Coordinates of C-alpha atoms in Angstrom, one line a residue:
X1 CA -31.7 -38.6 13.1
X2 CA -29.0 -40.8 11.6
X3 CA -26.7 -38.7 9.4
X4 CA -25.4 -41.8 7.5
X5 CA -28.9 -42.8 6.3
X6 CA -29.6 -39.4 4.7
X7 CA -29.5 -38.9 0.9
X8 CA -26.3 -37.5 -0.6
X9 CA -28.2 -34.3 -1.7
X10 CA -29.4 -33.8 1.9
X11 CA -25.9 -34.3 3.3
X12 CA -24.5 -31.8 0.9
X13 CA -27.2 -29.3 1.8
X14 CA -26.6 -29.7 5.5
X15 CA -22.8 -29.3 5.0
X16 CA -23.4 -26.1 2.9
X17 CA -25.7 -24.6 5.5
X18 CA -23.3 -25.4 8.3
X19 CA -20.3 -23.9 6.4
X20 CA -22.4 -20.8 5.4
X21 CA -23.6 -20.3 9.0
X22 CA -20.1 -20.6 10.4
X23 CA -18.8 -18.1 7.9
X24 CA -21.7 -15.7 8.8
X25 CA -21.0 -16.0 12.5
X26 CA -17.2 -15.6 11.9
X27 CA -17.8 -12.5 9.8
X28 CA -20.2 -11.0 12.5
X29 CA -17.6 -11.6 15.2
X30 CA -14.9 -10.1 13.1
X31 CA -16.9 -6.9 12.3
X32 CA -17.9 -6.4 16.0
X33 CA -14.3 -6.9 17.2
X34 CA -12.3 -4.9 14.7
X35 CA -10.6 -2.7 17.2
X36 CA -9.3 -5.5 19.5
X37 CA -8.2 -7.5 16.5
X38 CA -6.6 -4.4 14.9
X39 CA -4.8 -3.7 18.2
X40 CA -3.4 -7.2 18.4
X41 CA -2.3 -7.1 14.7
X42 CA -0.6 -3.7 15.1
X43 CA 1.3 -4.9 18.2
X44 CA 2.4 -8.0 16.3
X45 CA 3.4 -5.9 13.3
X46 CA 5.4 -3.5 15.5
X47 CA 7.3 -6.4 17.0
X48 CA 8.0 -7.9 13.6
X49 CA 8.8 -4.5 12.0
X50 CA 12.5 -5.3 11.0
X51 CA 11.5 -8.6 9.3
X52 CA 8.5 -6.9 7.5
X53 CA 10.8 -4.1 6.3
X54 CA 13.2 -6.8 5.1
X55 CA 10.5 -8.6 3.2
X56 CA 9.5 -5.3 1.5
X57 CA 13.1 -4.7 0.5
X58 CA 13.2 -8.3 -0.9
X59 CA 10.1 -7.7 -2.9
X60 CA 11.6 -4.4 -4.3
X61 CA 15.1 -5.7 -4.9
X62 CA 14.4 -9.2 -6.1
X63 CA 13.3 -8.2 -9.7
X64 CA 16.5 -6.0 -10.0
X65 CA 18.7 -8.8 -8.7
X66 CA 17.1 -11.3 -11.1
X67 CA 17.5 -8.9 -14.0
X68 CA 21.1 -8.2 -13.2
X69 CA 21.9 -11.9 -12.8
X70 CA 20.0 -13.2 -15.8
X71 CA 20.5 -10.4 -18.3
X72 CA 23.3 -8.0 -17.4
X73 CA 25.7 -10.6 -16.0
X74 CA 24.7 -13.6 -18.1
X75 CA 28.0 -13.6 -20.1
X76 CA 30.2 -13.0 -17.1
X77 CA 32.6 -15.9 -16.6
X78 CA 32.4 -16.4 -12.8
X79 CA 31.1 -18.9 -10.3
X80 CA 27.3 -18.8 -9.6
X81 CA 28.0 -17.7 -6.0
X82 CA 30.2 -14.8 -7.1
X83 CA 27.7 -13.8 -9.8
X84 CA 24.9 -13.8 -7.2
X85 CA 26.9 -11.6 -4.9
X86 CA 27.6 -9.1 -7.7
X87 CA 23.9 -9.1 -8.7
X88 CA 22.8 -8.4 -5.1
X89 CA 25.4 -5.6 -4.9
X90 CA 24.0 -4.0 -8.0
X91 CA 20.5 -4.2 -6.6
X92 CA 21.6 -2.6 -3.3
X93 CA 23.4 0.1 -5.1
X94 CA 20.4 0.9 -7.2
X95 CA 18.2 1.0 -4.1
X96 CA 20.7 3.3 -2.2
X97 CA 21.0 5.6 -5.2
X98 CA 17.3 6.0 -5.4
X99 CA 17.1 6.8 -1.7
X100 CA 20.0 9.3 -2.0
X101 CA 18.4 11.0 -5.0
X102 CA 15.1 11.2 -3.0
X103 CA 16.7 12.8 0.1
X104 CA 19.1 15.1 -1.8
X105 CA 16.7 16.4 -4.5
X106 CA 13.2 16.1 -3.2
X107 CA 13.4 16.5 0.6
X108 CA 14.9 20.1 0.5
X109 CA 12.2 21.3 -1.9
X110 CA 9.6 19.5 0.2
X111 CA 10.8 21.2 3.3
X112 CA 10.8 24.6 1.5
X113 CA 7.2 24.1 0.4
X114 CA 6.2 23.0 3.9
X115 CA 7.9 26.1 5.4
X116 CA 6.1 28.4 3.0
X117 CA 2.8 26.7 3.7
X118 CA 3.3 27.1 7.5
X119 CA 4.2 30.8 7.0
X120 CA 1.0 31.4 5.0
X121 CA -1.3 29.2 7.1
X122 CA -2.9 32.1 9.1
X123 CA -3.8 33.9 5.9
X124 CA -5.3 30.7 4.4
X125 CA -7.5 30.3 7.6
X126 CA -8.5 34.0 7.3
X127 CA -9.5 33.5 3.7
X128 CA -11.7 30.5 4.6
X129 CA -13.3 32.5 7.4
X130 CA -14.1 35.3 5.0
X131 CA -15.6 32.9 2.5
X132 CA -17.8 31.5 5.3
X133 CA -18.8 35.0 6.3
X134 CA -19.7 35.9 2.7
X135 CA -22.1 33.1 2.3
X136 CA -25.7 34.4 1.9
X137 CA -28.6 32.7 3.6
X138 CA -26.6 30.6 6.0
X139 CA -27.9 30.1 9.5
X140 CA -25.9 32.0 12.2
X141 CA -25.6 29.0 14.4
X142 CA -24.2 26.9 11.5
X143 CA -21.9 29.8 10.6
X144 CA -20.6 30.0 14.1
X145 CA -20.1 26.2 14.3
X146 CA -18.1 26.3 11.0
X147 CA -15.9 29.1 12.1
X148 CA -15.3 27.5 15.5
X149 CA -14.4 24.1 13.8
X150 CA -12.1 25.9 11.4
X151 CA -10.3 27.8 14.2
X152 CA -9.9 24.6 16.2
X153 CA -8.7 22.5 13.3
X154 CA -6.5 25.2 12.0
X155 CA -4.8 25.8 15.4
X156 CA -4.2 22.0 15.9
X157 CA -2.9 21.6 12.4
X158 CA -0.6 24.5 12.7
X159 CA 0.7 23.3 16.0
X160 CA 1.4 19.9 14.5
X161 CA 3.1 21.3 11.4
X162 CA 5.2 23.8 13.4
X163 CA 6.3 21.1 15.8
X164 CA 7.2 18.8 12.9
X165 CA 9.2 21.4 11.1
X166 CA 10.7 23.4 14.0
X167 CA 11.8 20.4 16.0
X168 CA 13.2 18.3 13.1
X169 CA 16.8 18.5 14.2
X170 CA 15.9 17.6 17.8
X171 CA 13.7 14.8 16.7
X172 CA 16.3 13.3 14.5
X173 CA 18.9 13.6 17.3
X174 CA 17.0 12.5 20.4
X175 CA 13.7 10.9 19.5
X176 CA 13.7 7.2 20.5
X177 CA 11.0 6.5 17.9
X178 CA 13.0 7.9 15.1
X179 CA 16.1 6.0 16.2
X180 CA 14.1 2.8 16.4
X181 CA 12.7 3.4 12.9
X182 CA 16.2 4.0 11.5
X183 CA 17.5 0.9 13.2
X184 CA 14.5 -1.2 11.9
X185 CA 15.3 0.2 8.4
X186 CA 18.9 -0.9 8.4
X187 CA 18.2 -4.2 10.1
X188 CA 15.5 -4.8 7.5
X189 CA 18.1 -4.0 4.8
X190 CA 20.5 -6.5 6.3
X191 CA 17.8 -9.1 6.5
X192 CA 17.0 -8.5 2.8
X193 CA 20.7 -8.8 1.9
X194 CA 21.0 -12.3 3.6
X195 CA 17.7 -13.5 2.0
X196 CA 18.8 -12.4 -1.5
X197 CA 22.2 -13.9 -1.1
X198 CA 20.9 -17.3 0.1
X199 CA 17.5 -17.3 -1.5
X200 CA 17.6 -20.9 -2.6
X201 CA 18.8 -22.2 0.7
X202 CA 16.1 -20.4 2.6
X203 CA 13.5 -21.8 0.2
X204 CA 14.9 -25.3 0.7
X205 CA 14.8 -25.0 4.5
X206 CA 11.2 -23.9 4.5
X207 CA 10.3 -26.7 2.1
X208 CA 12.0 -29.3 4.3
X209 CA 10.2 -27.9 7.4
X210 CA 6.8 -28.0 5.7
X211 CA 7.2 -31.5 4.3
X212 CA 8.7 -32.7 7.5
X213 CA 5.8 -31.6 9.7
X214 CA 2.9 -32.3 7.3
X215 CA 1.7 -35.2 5.1
X216 CA 2.3 -34.9 1.4
X217 CA -1.1 -33.6 0.4
X218 CA -1.2 -30.8 3.1
X219 CA 2.4 -29.9 2.3
X220 CA 1.7 -29.6 -1.4
X221 CA -1.3 -27.3 -0.6
X222 CA 0.9 -25.2 1.8
X223 CA 3.6 -24.8 -0.8
X224 CA 1.1 -23.8 -3.4
X225 CA -0.2 -21.1 -0.9
X226 CA 3.3 -19.8 -0.2
X227 CA 4.2 -19.6 -3.9
X228 CA 0.9 -17.8 -4.7
X229 CA 1.4 -15.4 -1.8
X230 CA 5.0 -14.6 -2.7
X231 CA 4.1 -14.2 -6.4
X232 CA 1.2 -11.9 -5.6
X233 CA 3.0 -9.7 -3.1
X234 CA 6.1 -9.5 -5.2
X235 CA 4.2 -8.4 -8.3
X236 CA 2.0 -6.0 -6.4
X237 CA 4.5 -4.2 -4.2
X238 CA 7.2 -3.9 -6.9
X239 CA 4.8 -2.9 -9.6
X240 CA 2.9 -0.4 -7.4
X241 CA 6.1 1.1 -6.2
X242 CA 7.4 1.7 -9.7
X243 CA 4.0 3.0 -10.8
X244 CA 3.6 5.4 -7.9
X245 CA 7.2 6.6 -8.3
X246 CA 6.5 7.4 -12.0
X247 CA 3.2 9.1 -11.2
X248 CA 4.8 11.2 -8.6
X249 CA 7.7 12.2 -10.9
X250 CA 5.2 13.1 -13.8
X251 CA 3.2 15.1 -11.3
X252 CA 6.3 17.0 -10.1
X253 CA 7.4 17.9 -13.7
X254 CA 3.9 19.0 -14.7
X255 CA 3.4 21.0 -11.5
X256 CA 6.7 22.9 -12.3
X257 CA 5.5 23.5 -15.9
X258 CA 2.1 24.8 -14.7
X259 CA 3.8 26.8 -12.0
X260 CA 1.7 25.1 -9.4
X261 CA 2.2 26.3 -5.8
X262 CA 3.8 23.7 -3.5
X263 CA 4.6 21.4 -6.4
X264 CA 7.0 19.1 -4.6
X265 CA 4.6 18.8 -1.6
X266 CA 1.7 18.0 -3.9
X267 CA 3.8 15.5 -5.9
X268 CA 4.8 13.6 -2.8
X269 CA 1.2 13.4 -1.6
X270 CA 0.0 12.2 -5.0
X271 CA 2.8 9.6 -5.4
X272 CA 2.5 8.2 -1.9
X273 CA -1.3 7.9 -1.9
X274 CA -1.2 6.3 -5.4
X275 CA 0.1 3.2 -3.6
X276 CA -3.4 2.6 -2.4
X277 CA -5.5 1.2 -5.3
X278 CA -8.8 2.8 -6.4
X279 CA -9.2 5.2 -3.5
X280 CA -5.6 6.4 -3.3
X281 CA -5.8 9.0 -6.1
X282 CA -8.8 10.6 -4.5
X283 CA -7.3 10.5 -1.0
X284 CA -4.2 12.4 -2.3
X285 CA -6.0 14.8 -4.7
X286 CA -8.7 16.1 -2.3
X287 CA -6.4 17.9 0.3
X288 CA -4.2 19.2 -2.5
X289 CA -7.2 20.7 -4.3
X290 CA -8.5 22.2 -1.1
X291 CA -5.1 23.9 -0.4
X292 CA -5.0 25.2 -4.0
X293 CA -8.6 26.4 -3.8
X294 CA -7.7 28.7 -0.9
X295 CA -4.6 30.1 -2.7
X296 CA -5.8 30.3 -6.2
X297 CA -9.1 28.8 -7.4
X298 CA -7.9 28.8 -11.0
X299 CA -4.9 26.7 -10.1
X300 CA -7.2 24.4 -8.2
X301 CA -9.3 23.9 -11.3
X302 CA -6.2 23.3 -13.4
X303 CA -4.9 20.8 -11.0
X304 CA -8.3 19.0 -10.8
X305 CA -8.3 18.6 -14.6
X306 CA -4.7 17.5 -14.6
X307 CA -5.0 14.9 -11.9
X308 CA -8.1 13.5 -13.6
X309 CA -6.2 13.1 -16.8
X310 CA -3.1 11.7 -15.0
X311 CA -5.1 9.1 -13.2
X312 CA -6.9 8.1 -16.4
X313 CA -3.5 7.6 -18.1
X314 CA -2.3 5.7 -15.1
X315 CA -5.3 3.5 -14.9
X316 CA -5.5 2.7 -18.6
X317 CA -1.9 2.9 -19.8
X318 CA 0.8 3.1 -17.2
X319 CA -0.7 0.8 -14.5
X320 CA -1.7 -2.1 -16.8
X321 CA 1.7 -2.1 -18.5
X322 CA 3.6 -2.1 -15.2
X323 CA 1.3 -4.2 -13.0
X324 CA -0.4 -6.3 -15.6
X325 CA -2.8 -8.6 -13.7
X326 CA -0.8 -8.6 -10.5
X327 CA -3.8 -9.0 -8.1
X328 CA -6.4 -10.6 -10.4
X329 CA -9.3 -9.0 -8.5
X330 CA -12.5 -7.5 -9.9
X331 CA -12.9 -3.8 -8.9
X332 CA -15.7 -4.6 -6.5
X333 CA -13.5 -7.0 -4.5
X334 CA -10.6 -4.5 -4.6
X335 CA -12.9 -2.0 -3.0
X336 CA -14.0 -4.5 -0.4
X337 CA -10.4 -5.4 0.5
X338 CA -9.5 -1.7 0.9
X339 CA -12.5 -0.9 3.1
X340 CA -12.0 -3.9 5.4
X341 CA -8.2 -3.6 5.5
X342 CA -8.5 0.2 6.2
X343 CA -11.0 -0.5 9.0
X344 CA -8.6 -3.0 10.7
X345 CA -5.1 -1.5 10.1
X346 CA -5.7 2.0 8.7
X347 CA -3.6 3.2 5.8
X348 CA -1.4 0.1 6.0
X349 CA -4.4 -2.1 5.8
X350 CA -5.7 -0.3 2.7
X351 CA -2.4 -1.2 1.0
X352 CA -1.8 -4.8 2.1
X353 CA -5.5 -5.7 2.1
X354 CA -5.6 -6.0 -1.7
X355 CA -2.8 -8.6 -2.2
X356 CA -4.0 -10.5 0.9
X357 CA -7.6 -10.7 -0.4
X358 CA -6.2 -11.5 -3.9
X359 CA -4.6 -14.7 -2.4
X360 CA -7.8 -15.6 -0.7
X361 CA -9.8 -14.9 -3.8
X362 CA -7.5 -17.1 -5.9
X363 CA -7.7 -20.0 -3.5
X364 CA -11.5 -19.9 -3.3
X365 CA -11.8 -19.6 -7.0
X366 CA -9.5 -22.6 -7.7
X367 CA -11.5 -24.6 -5.1
X368 CA -14.8 -23.7 -6.7
X369 CA -13.6 -24.5 -10.2
X370 CA -12.3 -27.9 -8.9
X371 CA -15.6 -28.7 -7.3
X372 CA -17.5 -27.7 -10.5
X373 CA -15.2 -29.9 -12.6
X374 CA -15.7 -32.9 -10.3
X375 CA -19.5 -32.4 -10.5
X376 CA -19.3 -31.9 -14.3
X377 CA -21.1 -28.6 -14.1
X378 CA -20.8 -26.4 -17.1
X379 CA -21.0 -22.6 -16.8
X380 CA -23.0 -22.6 -20.1
X381 CA -25.8 -24.4 -18.3
X382 CA -26.0 -22.0 -15.4

């Protein structure tokens, strides 16, 4: 069969079938090889950890640097280079003050809550065991299995918590992994400092490299992809960090007002898990509710109502005002990105999967709109 002699409609149909078949095969291979792919990705991420941490700092500090340079220092009579250095210094000071406040104010209370929780852990396990024993009509085999699972899980959790708390000084002093993490943190901060100071030069170097290696059309497409990626990640990471910090702070204040047990611990869990869209609030709320249910069922009910109200306020008022349309994804595709990202990279994948898929979604959408415009297809006629 001569492909050139076929009708245009037939050619387009064959191309569409070939592309669809290739995508289906690629998706099938991806799903069936998630673990090897995830292993390779995690190894790559571990090797690039300082640079990734530096990029995260850039995303967090760039809005502060821009605000300082364009608003706070706009009337300062100084050379642009000096003004840039001062703006970066202000951004770094703000970052370090936030970290200092976190470690000096929240960490001691968090450790106190953790210490109390560990001391009362045996009584919580006993309470759960009594609740299982008091259930009427439950099969004895099921009851025995539940109690065995509870004892096993409880002992492992207590061992992990006790080791984490009791060996904290030794870990901070001698653990290679902690030292490596601290080194990566400071190296990332230094990388972010250099990028922020010479942002325009780095952008120009990347632009020269792309246009030097590619033809004009491909280079333009690549630059568009880079701008879209940077804009999406910048808006998402900075906005989500501010949103989660605010939610964690509100939760902390309200927990103190309601005299909630383990308020600092609960607030940290709620704030950190809030970084994950859609599923984050539920991931953080469930263990907190279970802990409170063992201690005081009334407090668990109060917290459930409070967290539901807080998440509604966040989803409808706080989040939209801070994030706006940072990702531009419908809820269905946000859930898809979280599920696939979580399957591949765990918690990290649940977080970065959303902005990555947002970039892919925007590119596919723009391509489809361009094709529809070329074919003069109106949505009103579909």
